[in-house]
């Protein structure tokens, strides 16, 4: 498992691919390979990224390696019906075509065990609402990179309030021009500075939601 984690951290997708197949053939469970190999490797990538030890290109290369491993794991997990820790809808808002950061967040979320439905770029309120209706996510994640498009996040949240569905979802927002204050002002649950924070925040909020549901 350690070798898988190291190959993932170094972004060696061919080695992650081969080691994942090998581990599964040797009888390790898909969950063990995912948790102790892939996800633990990705967790280190997240920490290094957060601490500015590695940067976007390295994260994208590790994310590609993660995908190579997950391609063998996902079919086994979906056959076994193992639940993801939560479902996230992620999309860049209307008028905005930037998607590098959003893709990074999506990959890191997947790496942490979330199911991610990526809506891509240029999403209207209607597109978000339709996806919420059909996918029933725990989390709505919105990204904006332009000062001209970030106010659209409020349009989405206000529409959710109008429709009485705001509290049915955890709303997380991110993007370079945003900050904590903006997140609060538009009524999001949290602003996420980067992909690592987005994963930590998503885990925390989903945990809270599940605990509240149990109580
Ligand atoms: Co654009 N662009 N761009 N651009 N572009 C910026 C954002 C800009 C700051 C550059 C500048 O002028 N210095 C500027 C915005 C200025 C402003 O609004 N005040 C700008 C502009 C003006 C434009 C155009 C208008 C240029 C033009 O056509 N005249 C145009 C707009 C197009 C449109 O969207 N309608 C445009 C176009 C483009 C490209 C197509 C060329 C390209 C995008 C390619 C793509 O995404 N596929 C591009 C790029 C690459 C940039 C810069 C250089 C880099 C953005 C990036 O990918 N950063 C950017 C300058 C900059 O930011 N330094 C710039 C790396 C990425 C990993 O970081 O996206 O911040 P980021 O994501 C982070 C966090 O913010 C957070 O986690 C991520 C990972 O840590 N995060 C989330 C992001 N989304 C999240 C969602 C979450 C949680 C966390 O949800 C839960």
PDB file of N, CA, C and O and ligand atoms in Angstrom, residues 49 56 60 88-93 95-105 108-109 121 139-150 153 171-178 190-199, ligand 1:
ATOM      1  N   UNK A  49       0.265  20.404  -0.893  1.00  0.00           N
ATOM      2  CA  UNK A  49      -0.298  21.497  -1.690  1.00  0.00           C
ATOM      3  C   UNK A  49      -0.698  22.654  -0.772  1.00  0.00           C
ATOM      4  O   UNK A  49      -0.385  23.817  -1.028  1.00  0.00           O
ATOM      5  N   UNK A  56       0.199  23.484  -8.414  1.00  0.00           N
ATOM      6  CA  UNK A  56      -0.870  22.949  -9.256  1.00  0.00           C
ATOM      7  C   UNK A  56      -0.402  21.841 -10.219  1.00  0.00           C
ATOM      8  O   UNK A  56      -1.040  20.787 -10.277  1.00  0.00           O
ATOM      9  N   UNK A  60      -2.062  18.077 -10.268  1.00  0.00           N
ATOM     10  CA  UNK A  60      -2.794  17.530 -11.426  1.00  0.00           C
ATOM     11  C   UNK A  60      -2.181  16.195 -11.861  1.00  0.00           C
ATOM     12  O   UNK A  60      -2.901  15.265 -12.236  1.00  0.00           O
ATOM     13  N   UNK A  88     -21.196  15.208  -4.124  1.00  0.00           N
ATOM     14  CA  UNK A  88     -20.952  16.642  -4.340  1.00  0.00           C
ATOM     15  C   UNK A  88     -21.277  16.984  -5.788  1.00  0.00           C
ATOM     16  O   UNK A  88     -20.850  16.287  -6.702  1.00  0.00           O
ATOM     17  N   UNK A  89     -22.017  18.073  -5.965  1.00  0.00           N
ATOM     18  CA  UNK A  89     -22.189  18.625  -7.307  1.00  0.00           C
ATOM     19  C   UNK A  89     -21.233  19.810  -7.408  1.00  0.00           C
ATOM     20  O   UNK A  89     -21.217  20.672  -6.530  1.00  0.00           O
ATOM     21  N   UNK A  90     -20.398  19.814  -8.429  1.00  0.00           N
ATOM     22  CA  UNK A  90     -19.409  20.891  -8.566  1.00  0.00           C
ATOM     23  C   UNK A  90     -19.579  21.556  -9.912  1.00  0.00           C
ATOM     24  O   UNK A  90     -19.678  20.876 -10.938  1.00  0.00           O
ATOM     25  N   UNK A  91     -19.593  22.871  -9.940  1.00  0.00           N
ATOM     26  CA  UNK A  91     -19.671  23.538 -11.228  1.00  0.00           C
ATOM     27  C   UNK A  91     -19.201  24.981 -11.146  1.00  0.00           C
ATOM     28  O   UNK A  91     -19.337  25.642 -10.110  1.00  0.00           O
ATOM     29  N   UNK A  92     -18.629  25.468 -12.233  1.00  0.00           N
ATOM     30  CA  UNK A  92     -18.272  26.885 -12.335  1.00  0.00           C
ATOM     31  C   UNK A  92     -19.529  27.656 -12.757  1.00  0.00           C
ATOM     32  O   UNK A  92     -20.313  27.163 -13.570  1.00  0.00           O
ATOM     33  N   UNK A  93     -19.682  28.852 -12.216  1.00  0.00           N
ATOM     34  CA  UNK A  93     -20.929  29.599 -12.426  1.00  0.00           C
ATOM     35  C   UNK A  93     -21.046  30.205 -13.827  1.00  0.00           C
ATOM     36  O   UNK A  93     -20.059  30.337 -14.557  1.00  0.00           O
ATOM     37  N   UNK A  95     -21.245  32.351 -17.042  1.00  0.00           N
ATOM     38  CA  UNK A  95     -20.392  33.428 -17.548  1.00  0.00           C
ATOM     39  C   UNK A  95     -18.914  33.181 -17.318  1.00  0.00           C
ATOM     40  O   UNK A  95     -18.071  33.947 -17.778  1.00  0.00           O
ATOM     41  N   UNK A  96     -18.602  32.111 -16.602  1.00  0.00           N
ATOM     42  CA  UNK A  96     -17.208  31.860 -16.204  1.00  0.00           C
ATOM     43  C   UNK A  96     -16.718  30.549 -16.814  1.00  0.00           C
ATOM     44  O   UNK A  96     -17.357  29.506 -16.643  1.00  0.00           O
ATOM     45  N   UNK A  97     -15.581  30.641 -17.528  1.00  0.00           N
ATOM     46  CA  UNK A  97     -15.075  29.463 -18.239  1.00  0.00           C
ATOM     47  C   UNK A  97     -13.863  28.838 -17.554  1.00  0.00           C
ATOM     48  O   UNK A  97     -13.287  27.881 -18.061  1.00  0.00           O
ATOM     49  N   UNK A  98     -13.454  29.395 -16.414  1.00  0.00           N
ATOM     50  CA  UNK A  98     -12.277  28.853 -15.716  1.00  0.00           C
ATOM     51  C   UNK A  98     -12.646  27.531 -15.051  1.00  0.00           C
ATOM     52  O   UNK A  98     -13.629  27.462 -14.319  1.00  0.00           O
ATOM     53  N   UNK A  99     -11.821  26.514 -15.292  1.00  0.00           N
ATOM     54  CA  UNK A  99     -12.170  25.235 -14.658  1.00  0.00           C
ATOM     55  C   UNK A  99     -10.994  24.475 -14.056  1.00  0.00           C
ATOM     56  O   UNK A  99     -11.169  23.373 -13.540  1.00  0.00           O
ATOM     57  N   UNK A 100      -9.808  25.050 -14.101  1.00  0.00           N
ATOM     58  CA  UNK A 100      -8.642  24.311 -13.592  1.00  0.00           C
ATOM     59  C   UNK A 100      -8.783  24.084 -12.079  1.00  0.00           C
ATOM     60  O   UNK A 100      -8.619  22.960 -11.591  1.00  0.00           O
ATOM     61  N   UNK A 101      -9.126  25.146 -11.359  1.00  0.00           N
ATOM     62  CA  UNK A 101      -9.284  25.034  -9.907  1.00  0.00           C
ATOM     63  C   UNK A 101     -10.432  24.112  -9.541  1.00  0.00           C
ATOM     64  O   UNK A 101     -10.303  23.258  -8.658  1.00  0.00           O
ATOM     65  N   UNK A 102     -11.546  24.287 -10.237  1.00  0.00           N
ATOM     66  CA  UNK A 102     -12.705  23.419  -9.968  1.00  0.00           C
ATOM     67  C   UNK A 102     -12.354  21.950 -10.203  1.00  0.00           C
ATOM     68  O   UNK A 102     -12.721  21.077  -9.414  1.00  0.00           O
ATOM     69  N   UNK A 103     -11.634  21.688 -11.297  1.00  0.00           N
ATOM     70  CA  UNK A 103     -11.259  20.298 -11.593  1.00  0.00           C
ATOM     71  C   UNK A 103     -10.361  19.724 -10.500  1.00  0.00           C
ATOM     72  O   UNK A 103     -10.485  18.560 -10.128  1.00  0.00           O
ATOM     73  N   UNK A 104      -9.506  20.583 -10.022  1.00  0.00           N
ATOM     74  CA  UNK A 104      -8.600  20.163  -8.951  1.00  0.00           C
ATOM     75  C   UNK A 104      -9.402  19.805  -7.692  1.00  0.00           C
ATOM     76  O   UNK A 104      -9.168  18.771  -7.051  1.00  0.00           O
ATOM     77  N   UNK A 105     -10.360  20.659  -7.366  1.00  0.00           N
ATOM     78  CA  UNK A 105     -11.200  20.400  -6.192  1.00  0.00           C
ATOM     79  C   UNK A 105     -11.967  19.086  -6.396  1.00  0.00           C
ATOM     80  O   UNK A 105     -12.008  18.234  -5.502  1.00  0.00           O
ATOM     81  N   UNK A 108      -9.648  16.114  -5.955  1.00  0.00           N
ATOM     82  CA  UNK A 108      -9.264  15.905  -4.548  1.00  0.00           C
ATOM     83  C   UNK A 108     -10.448  15.365  -3.743  1.00  0.00           C
ATOM     84  O   UNK A 108     -10.273  14.552  -2.839  1.00  0.00           O
ATOM     85  N   UNK A 109     -11.653  15.830  -4.083  1.00  0.00           N
ATOM     86  CA  UNK A 109     -12.846  15.329  -3.383  1.00  0.00           C
ATOM     87  C   UNK A 109     -13.024  13.847  -3.683  1.00  0.00           C
ATOM     88  O   UNK A 109     -13.301  13.050  -2.785  1.00  0.00           O
ATOM     89  N   UNK A 121     -18.463  24.021 -16.732  1.00  0.00           N
ATOM     90  CA  UNK A 121     -18.379  25.485 -16.623  1.00  0.00           C
ATOM     91  C   UNK A 121     -19.717  26.137 -17.027  1.00  0.00           C
ATOM     92  O   UNK A 121     -20.599  25.448 -17.547  1.00  0.00           O
ATOM     93  N   UNK A 139     -23.759  18.052  -1.035  1.00  0.00           N
ATOM     94  CA  UNK A 139     -23.066  19.341  -1.165  1.00  0.00           C
ATOM     95  C   UNK A 139     -23.232  19.934  -2.559  1.00  0.00           C
ATOM     96  O   UNK A 139     -23.120  19.217  -3.563  1.00  0.00           O
ATOM     97  N   UNK A 140     -23.479  21.256  -2.573  1.00  0.00           N
ATOM     98  CA  UNK A 140     -23.380  21.994  -3.833  1.00  0.00           C
ATOM     99  C   UNK A 140     -22.096  22.806  -3.748  1.00  0.00           C
ATOM    100  O   UNK A 140     -21.934  23.621  -2.828  1.00  0.00           O
ATOM    101  N   UNK A 141     -21.183  22.581  -4.695  1.00  0.00           N
ATOM    102  CA  UNK A 141     -19.934  23.351  -4.732  1.00  0.00           C
ATOM    103  C   UNK A 141     -19.929  24.248  -5.956  1.00  0.00           C
ATOM    104  O   UNK A 141     -20.185  23.785  -7.062  1.00  0.00           O
ATOM    105  N   UNK A 142     -19.656  25.542  -5.730  1.00  0.00           N
ATOM    106  CA  UNK A 142     -19.625  26.484  -6.859  1.00  0.00           C
ATOM    107  C   UNK A 142     -18.266  27.165  -6.917  1.00  0.00           C
ATOM    108  O   UNK A 142     -17.688  27.525  -5.892  1.00  0.00           O
ATOM    109  N   UNK A 143     -17.806  27.354  -8.158  1.00  0.00           N
ATOM    110  CA  UNK A 143     -16.520  28.006  -8.371  1.00  0.00           C
ATOM    111  C   UNK A 143     -16.704  29.248  -9.244  1.00  0.00           C
ATOM    112  O   UNK A 143     -17.520  29.240 -10.168  1.00  0.00           O
ATOM    113  N   UNK A 144     -15.946  30.311  -8.947  1.00  0.00           N
ATOM    114  CA  UNK A 144     -15.931  31.516  -9.793  1.00  0.00           C
ATOM    115  C   UNK A 144     -14.544  32.140  -9.731  1.00  0.00           C
ATOM    116  O   UNK A 144     -13.955  32.245  -8.653  1.00  0.00           O
ATOM    117  N   UNK A 145     -14.036  32.541 -10.880  1.00  0.00           N
ATOM    118  CA  UNK A 145     -12.690  33.131 -10.939  1.00  0.00           C
ATOM    119  C   UNK A 145     -12.714  34.600 -11.323  1.00  0.00           C
ATOM    120  O   UNK A 145     -11.672  35.260 -11.343  1.00  0.00           O
ATOM    121  N   UNK A 146     -13.883  35.112 -11.671  1.00  0.00           N
ATOM    122  CA  UNK A 146     -13.961  36.506 -12.121  1.00  0.00           C
ATOM    123  C   UNK A 146     -14.778  37.316 -11.126  1.00  0.00           C
ATOM    124  O   UNK A 146     -15.789  36.826 -10.604  1.00  0.00           O
ATOM    125  N   UNK A 147     -14.359  38.559 -10.918  1.00  0.00           N
ATOM    126  CA  UNK A 147     -15.134  39.420 -10.016  1.00  0.00           C
ATOM    127  C   UNK A 147     -16.518  39.693 -10.607  1.00  0.00           C
ATOM    128  O   UNK A 147     -17.460  39.978  -9.877  1.00  0.00           O
ATOM    129  N   UNK A 148     -16.622  39.554 -11.923  1.00  0.00           N
ATOM    130  CA  UNK A 148     -17.923  39.787 -12.571  1.00  0.00           C
ATOM    131  C   UNK A 148     -18.864  38.579 -12.459  1.00  0.00           C
ATOM    132  O   UNK A 148     -20.070  38.729 -12.632  1.00  0.00           O
ATOM    133  N   UNK A 149     -18.311  37.400 -12.206  1.00  0.00           N
ATOM    134  CA  UNK A 149     -19.191  36.213 -12.141  1.00  0.00           C
ATOM    135  C   UNK A 149     -19.450  35.760 -10.710  1.00  0.00           C
ATOM    136  O   UNK A 149     -20.423  35.037 -10.459  1.00  0.00           O
ATOM    137  N   UNK A 150     -18.601  36.194  -9.767  1.00  0.00           N
ATOM    138  CA  UNK A 150     -18.810  35.705  -8.397  1.00  0.00           C
ATOM    139  C   UNK A 150     -20.185  36.083  -7.808  1.00  0.00           C
ATOM    140  O   UNK A 150     -20.764  35.274  -7.076  1.00  0.00           O
ATOM    141  N   UNK A 153     -23.144  33.517  -7.673  1.00  0.00           N
ATOM    142  CA  UNK A 153     -23.319  32.511  -6.614  1.00  0.00           C
ATOM    143  C   UNK A 153     -24.496  32.890  -5.713  1.00  0.00           C
ATOM    144  O   UNK A 153     -25.238  32.038  -5.249  1.00  0.00           O
ATOM    145  N   UNK A 171     -23.764  24.256   1.111  1.00  0.00           N
ATOM    146  CA  UNK A 171     -23.274  25.037  -0.029  1.00  0.00           C
ATOM    147  C   UNK A 171     -21.848  25.529   0.256  1.00  0.00           C
ATOM    148  O   UNK A 171     -21.616  26.276   1.214  1.00  0.00           O
ATOM    149  N   UNK A 172     -20.907  25.064  -0.550  1.00  0.00           N
ATOM    150  CA  UNK A 172     -19.506  25.480  -0.414  1.00  0.00           C
ATOM    151  C   UNK A 172     -19.110  26.267  -1.653  1.00  0.00           C
ATOM    152  O   UNK A 172     -19.485  25.890  -2.767  1.00  0.00           O
ATOM    153  N   UNK A 173     -18.358  27.338  -1.455  1.00  0.00           N
ATOM    154  CA  UNK A 173     -17.945  28.150  -2.600  1.00  0.00           C
ATOM    155  C   UNK A 173     -16.436  28.369  -2.574  1.00  0.00           C
ATOM    156  O   UNK A 173     -15.804  28.315  -1.515  1.00  0.00           O
ATOM    157  N   UNK A 174     -15.877  28.595  -3.766  1.00  0.00           N
ATOM    158  CA  UNK A 174     -14.447  28.860  -3.842  1.00  0.00           C
ATOM    159  C   UNK A 174     -14.079  29.540  -5.147  1.00  0.00           C
ATOM    160  O   UNK A 174     -14.902  29.653  -6.055  1.00  0.00           O
ATOM    161  N   UNK A 175     -12.827  29.985  -5.208  1.00  0.00           N
ATOM    162  CA  UNK A 175     -12.327  30.693  -6.388  1.00  0.00           C
ATOM    163  C   UNK A 175     -11.456  31.844  -5.939  1.00  0.00           C
ATOM    164  O   UNK A 175     -11.707  32.425  -4.876  1.00  0.00           O
ATOM    165  N   UNK A 176     -10.448  32.166  -6.749  1.00  0.00           N
ATOM    166  CA  UNK A 176      -9.430  33.134  -6.337  1.00  0.00           C
ATOM    167  C   UNK A 176      -9.964  34.492  -5.843  1.00  0.00           C
ATOM    168  O   UNK A 176      -9.422  35.030  -4.881  1.00  0.00           O
ATOM    169  N   UNK A 177     -11.012  35.074  -6.462  1.00  0.00           N
ATOM    170  CA  UNK A 177     -11.398  36.416  -5.986  1.00  0.00           C
ATOM    171  C   UNK A 177     -12.289  36.400  -4.736  1.00  0.00           C
ATOM    172  O   UNK A 177     -12.611  37.464  -4.207  1.00  0.00           O
ATOM    173  N   UNK A 178     -12.682  35.216  -4.265  1.00  0.00           N
ATOM    174  CA  UNK A 178     -13.593  35.158  -3.111  1.00  0.00           C
ATOM    175  C   UNK A 178     -12.818  35.252  -1.802  1.00  0.00           C
ATOM    176  O   UNK A 178     -11.604  35.090  -1.782  1.00  0.00           O
ATOM    177  N   UNK A 190     -19.806  27.706   3.665  1.00  0.00           N
ATOM    178  CA  UNK A 190     -18.379  27.966   3.877  1.00  0.00           C
ATOM    179  C   UNK A 190     -17.689  28.355   2.580  1.00  0.00           C
ATOM    180  O   UNK A 190     -18.079  27.924   1.496  1.00  0.00           O
ATOM    181  N   UNK A 191     -16.660  29.183   2.750  1.00  0.00           N
ATOM    182  CA  UNK A 191     -15.759  29.530   1.647  1.00  0.00           C
ATOM    183  C   UNK A 191     -14.524  28.628   1.793  1.00  0.00           C
ATOM    184  O   UNK A 191     -14.041  28.423   2.908  1.00  0.00           O
ATOM    185  N   UNK A 192     -14.064  28.068   0.664  1.00  0.00           N
ATOM    186  CA  UNK A 192     -12.901  27.173   0.723  1.00  0.00           C
ATOM    187  C   UNK A 192     -11.753  27.813  -0.056  1.00  0.00           C
ATOM    188  O   UNK A 192     -11.860  28.013  -1.267  1.00  0.00           O
ATOM    189  N   UNK A 193     -10.687  28.084   0.648  1.00  0.00           N
ATOM    190  CA  UNK A 193      -9.540  28.787   0.060  1.00  0.00           C
ATOM    191  C   UNK A 193      -8.870  27.987  -1.052  1.00  0.00           C
ATOM    192  O   UNK A 193      -8.464  28.515  -2.064  1.00  0.00           O
ATOM    193  N   UNK A 194      -8.776  26.680  -0.849  1.00  0.00           N
ATOM    194  CA  UNK A 194      -8.132  25.844  -1.864  1.00  0.00           C
ATOM    195  C   UNK A 194      -8.713  24.434  -1.817  1.00  0.00           C
ATOM    196  O   UNK A 194      -9.627  24.152  -1.030  1.00  0.00           O
ATOM    197  N   UNK A 195      -8.155  23.553  -2.654  1.00  0.00           N
ATOM    198  CA  UNK A 195      -8.735  22.215  -2.777  1.00  0.00           C
ATOM    199  C   UNK A 195      -8.608  21.419  -1.480  1.00  0.00           C
ATOM    200  O   UNK A 195      -9.533  20.682  -1.105  1.00  0.00           O
ATOM    201  N   UNK A 196      -7.479  21.578  -0.795  1.00  0.00           N
ATOM    202  CA  UNK A 196      -7.288  20.829   0.452  1.00  0.00           C
ATOM    203  C   UNK A 196      -8.305  21.286   1.501  1.00  0.00           C
ATOM    204  O   UNK A 196      -8.919  20.463   2.193  1.00  0.00           O
ATOM    205  N   UNK A 197      -8.503  22.599   1.587  1.00  0.00           N
ATOM    206  CA  UNK A 197      -9.494  23.126   2.539  1.00  0.00           C
ATOM    207  C   UNK A 197     -10.901  22.673   2.129  1.00  0.00           C
ATOM    208  O   UNK A 197     -11.733  22.347   2.975  1.00  0.00           O
ATOM    209  N   UNK A 198     -11.152  22.628   0.816  1.00  0.00           N
ATOM    210  CA  UNK A 198     -12.471  22.189   0.338  1.00  0.00           C
ATOM    211  C   UNK A 198     -12.751  20.761   0.811  1.00  0.00           C
ATOM    212  O   UNK A 198     -13.866  20.463   1.283  1.00  0.00           O
ATOM    213  N   UNK A 199     -11.761  19.896   0.724  1.00  0.00           N
ATOM    214  CA  UNK A 199     -11.952  18.508   1.163  1.00  0.00           C
ATOM    215  C   UNK A 199     -12.198  18.448   2.671  1.00  0.00           C
ATOM    216  O   UNK A 199     -13.146  17.808   3.134  1.00  0.00           O
TER     217      UNK A 199
HETATM  218 CO1  LIG B   1      -8.557  34.108 -16.811  1.00  0.00          CO
HETATM  219  N1  LIG B   1      -8.621  35.582 -15.516  1.00  0.00           N
HETATM  220  N2  LIG B   1      -9.718  35.129 -18.006  1.00  0.00           N
HETATM  221  N3  LIG B   1      -8.266  32.659 -18.062  1.00  0.00           N
HETATM  222  N4  LIG B   1      -7.233  33.491 -15.678  1.00  0.00           N
HETATM  223  C1  LIG B   1      -7.970  35.359 -14.228  1.00  0.00           C
HETATM  224  C2  LIG B   1      -8.934  34.778 -13.205  1.00  0.00           C
HETATM  225  C3  LIG B   1      -7.447  36.786 -13.840  1.00  0.00           C
HETATM  226  C4  LIG B   1      -7.276  37.031 -12.328  1.00  0.00           C
HETATM  227  C5  LIG B   1      -6.151  37.102 -14.621  1.00  0.00           C
HETATM  228  C6  LIG B   1      -5.658  38.494 -14.365  1.00  0.00           C
HETATM  229  O1  LIG B   1      -6.140  39.420 -14.957  1.00  0.00           O
HETATM  230  N5  LIG B   1      -4.704  38.653 -13.505  1.00  0.00           N
HETATM  231  C7  LIG B   1      -8.583  37.661 -14.489  1.00  0.00           C
HETATM  232  C8  LIG B   1      -9.768  37.988 -13.599  1.00  0.00           C
HETATM  233  C9  LIG B   1      -9.769  39.421 -13.143  1.00  0.00           C
HETATM  234  C10 LIG B   1     -10.963  39.728 -12.351  1.00  0.00           C
HETATM  235  O2  LIG B   1     -12.008  39.170 -12.411  1.00  0.00           O
HETATM  236  N6  LIG B   1     -10.796  40.728 -11.522  1.00  0.00           N
HETATM  237  C11 LIG B   1      -8.959  36.816 -15.681  1.00  0.00           C
HETATM  238  C12 LIG B   1      -9.613  37.317 -16.831  1.00  0.00           C
HETATM  239  C13 LIG B   1      -9.857  38.788 -16.885  1.00  0.00           C
HETATM  240  C14 LIG B   1      -9.997  36.485 -17.899  1.00  0.00           C
HETATM  241  C15 LIG B   1     -10.722  36.877 -19.177  1.00  0.00           C
HETATM  242  C16 LIG B   1     -11.865  37.902 -19.012  1.00  0.00           C
HETATM  243  C17 LIG B   1      -9.630  37.382 -20.154  1.00  0.00           C
HETATM  244  C18 LIG B   1     -10.174  37.931 -21.447  1.00  0.00           C
HETATM  245  O3  LIG B   1     -10.733  37.202 -22.238  1.00  0.00           O
HETATM  246  N7  LIG B   1      -9.987  39.218 -21.583  1.00  0.00           N
HETATM  247  C19 LIG B   1     -11.240  35.536 -19.701  1.00  0.00           C
HETATM  248  C20 LIG B   1     -12.634  35.229 -19.126  1.00  0.00           C
HETATM  249  C21 LIG B   1     -13.241  34.026 -19.753  1.00  0.00           C
HETATM  250  C22 LIG B   1     -14.488  33.652 -18.997  1.00  0.00           C
HETATM  251  O4  LIG B   1     -14.381  32.952 -18.010  1.00  0.00           O
HETATM  252  N8  LIG B   1     -15.633  34.125 -19.444  1.00  0.00           N
HETATM  253  C23 LIG B   1     -10.234  34.604 -19.122  1.00  0.00           C
HETATM  254  C24 LIG B   1      -9.857  33.405 -19.737  1.00  0.00           C
HETATM  255  C25 LIG B   1      -8.891  32.549 -19.239  1.00  0.00           C
HETATM  256  C26 LIG B   1      -8.378  31.325 -19.988  1.00  0.00           C
HETATM  257  C27 LIG B   1      -9.440  30.618 -20.832  1.00  0.00           C
HETATM  258  C28 LIG B   1      -7.256  31.775 -20.881  1.00  0.00           C
HETATM  259  C29 LIG B   1      -7.742  30.488 -18.836  1.00  0.00           C
HETATM  260  C30 LIG B   1      -8.738  29.496 -18.214  1.00  0.00           C
HETATM  261  C31 LIG B   1      -8.458  28.070 -18.639  1.00  0.00           C
HETATM  262  C32 LIG B   1      -9.280  27.102 -17.848  1.00  0.00           C
HETATM  263  O5  LIG B   1      -9.626  27.304 -16.695  1.00  0.00           O
HETATM  264  N9  LIG B   1      -9.572  25.992 -18.490  1.00  0.00           N
HETATM  265  C33 LIG B   1      -7.476  31.572 -17.791  1.00  0.00           C
HETATM  266  C34 LIG B   1      -6.566  31.406 -16.711  1.00  0.00           C
HETATM  267  C35 LIG B   1      -5.738  30.139 -16.712  1.00  0.00           C
HETATM  268  C36 LIG B   1      -6.446  32.371 -15.691  1.00  0.00           C
HETATM  269  C37 LIG B   1      -5.424  32.430 -14.539  1.00  0.00           C
HETATM  270  C38 LIG B   1      -4.103  32.834 -15.150  1.00  0.00           C
HETATM  271  C39 LIG B   1      -5.220  31.172 -13.734  1.00  0.00           C
HETATM  272  C40 LIG B   1      -6.492  30.596 -13.125  1.00  0.00           C
HETATM  273  C41 LIG B   1      -6.173  29.222 -12.574  1.00  0.00           C
HETATM  274  O6  LIG B   1      -6.455  28.222 -13.219  1.00  0.00           O
HETATM  275  N10 LIG B   1      -5.509  29.177 -11.388  1.00  0.00           N
HETATM  276  C42 LIG B   1      -6.049  33.556 -13.616  1.00  0.00           C
HETATM  277  C43 LIG B   1      -4.994  34.356 -12.862  1.00  0.00           C
HETATM  278  C44 LIG B   1      -4.694  33.757 -11.534  1.00  0.00           C
HETATM  279  O7  LIG B   1      -5.586  33.275 -10.839  1.00  0.00           O
HETATM  280  N11 LIG B   1      -3.482  33.802 -11.161  1.00  0.00           N
HETATM  281  C45 LIG B   1      -6.985  34.223 -14.507  1.00  0.00           C
HETATM  282  C46 LIG B   1      -5.039  27.922 -10.808  1.00  0.00           C
HETATM  283  C47 LIG B   1      -6.178  27.269 -10.008  1.00  0.00           C
HETATM  284  C48 LIG B   1      -5.675  25.963  -9.398  1.00  0.00           C
HETATM  285  O8  LIG B   1      -6.520  28.148  -8.964  1.00  0.00           O
HETATM  286  O9  LIG B   1      -8.787  28.590  -9.944  1.00  0.00           O
HETATM  287  O10 LIG B   1      -7.988  29.849  -7.889  1.00  0.00           O
HETATM  288  P1  LIG B   1      -8.018  28.621  -8.699  1.00  0.00           P
HETATM  289  O11 LIG B   1      -8.616  27.446  -7.806  1.00  0.00           O
HETATM  290  C49 LIG B   1      -8.177  27.175  -6.485  1.00  0.00           C
HETATM  291  C50 LIG B   1      -8.949  27.920  -5.395  1.00  0.00           C
HETATM  292  O12 LIG B   1      -9.459  29.158  -5.815  1.00  0.00           O
HETATM  293  C51 LIG B   1     -10.001  26.950  -4.952  1.00  0.00           C
HETATM  294  O13 LIG B   1      -9.341  25.704  -5.074  1.00  0.00           O
HETATM  295  C52 LIG B   1      -8.531  25.728  -6.256  1.00  0.00           C
HETATM  296  C53 LIG B   1      -7.360  24.812  -6.025  1.00  0.00           C
HETATM  297  O14 LIG B   1      -6.623  25.187  -4.914  1.00  0.00           O
HETATM  298  N12 LIG B   1     -11.265  26.844  -5.653  1.00  0.00           N
HETATM  299  C54 LIG B   1     -12.358  26.261  -5.053  1.00  0.00           C
HETATM  300  C55 LIG B   1     -11.623  27.175  -6.906  1.00  0.00           C
HETATM  301  N13 LIG B   1     -12.882  26.843  -7.149  1.00  0.00           N
HETATM  302  C56 LIG B   1     -13.367  26.273  -6.044  1.00  0.00           C
HETATM  303  C57 LIG B   1     -14.629  25.750  -5.752  1.00  0.00           C
HETATM  304  C58 LIG B   1     -14.844  25.216  -4.509  1.00  0.00           C
HETATM  305  C59 LIG B   1     -13.828  25.210  -3.541  1.00  0.00           C
HETATM  306  C60 LIG B   1     -12.571  25.742  -3.799  1.00  0.00           C
HETATM  307  O15 LIG B   1     -16.076  24.720  -4.293  1.00  0.00           O
HETATM  308  C61 LIG B   1     -16.341  24.062  -3.140  1.00  0.00           C
END
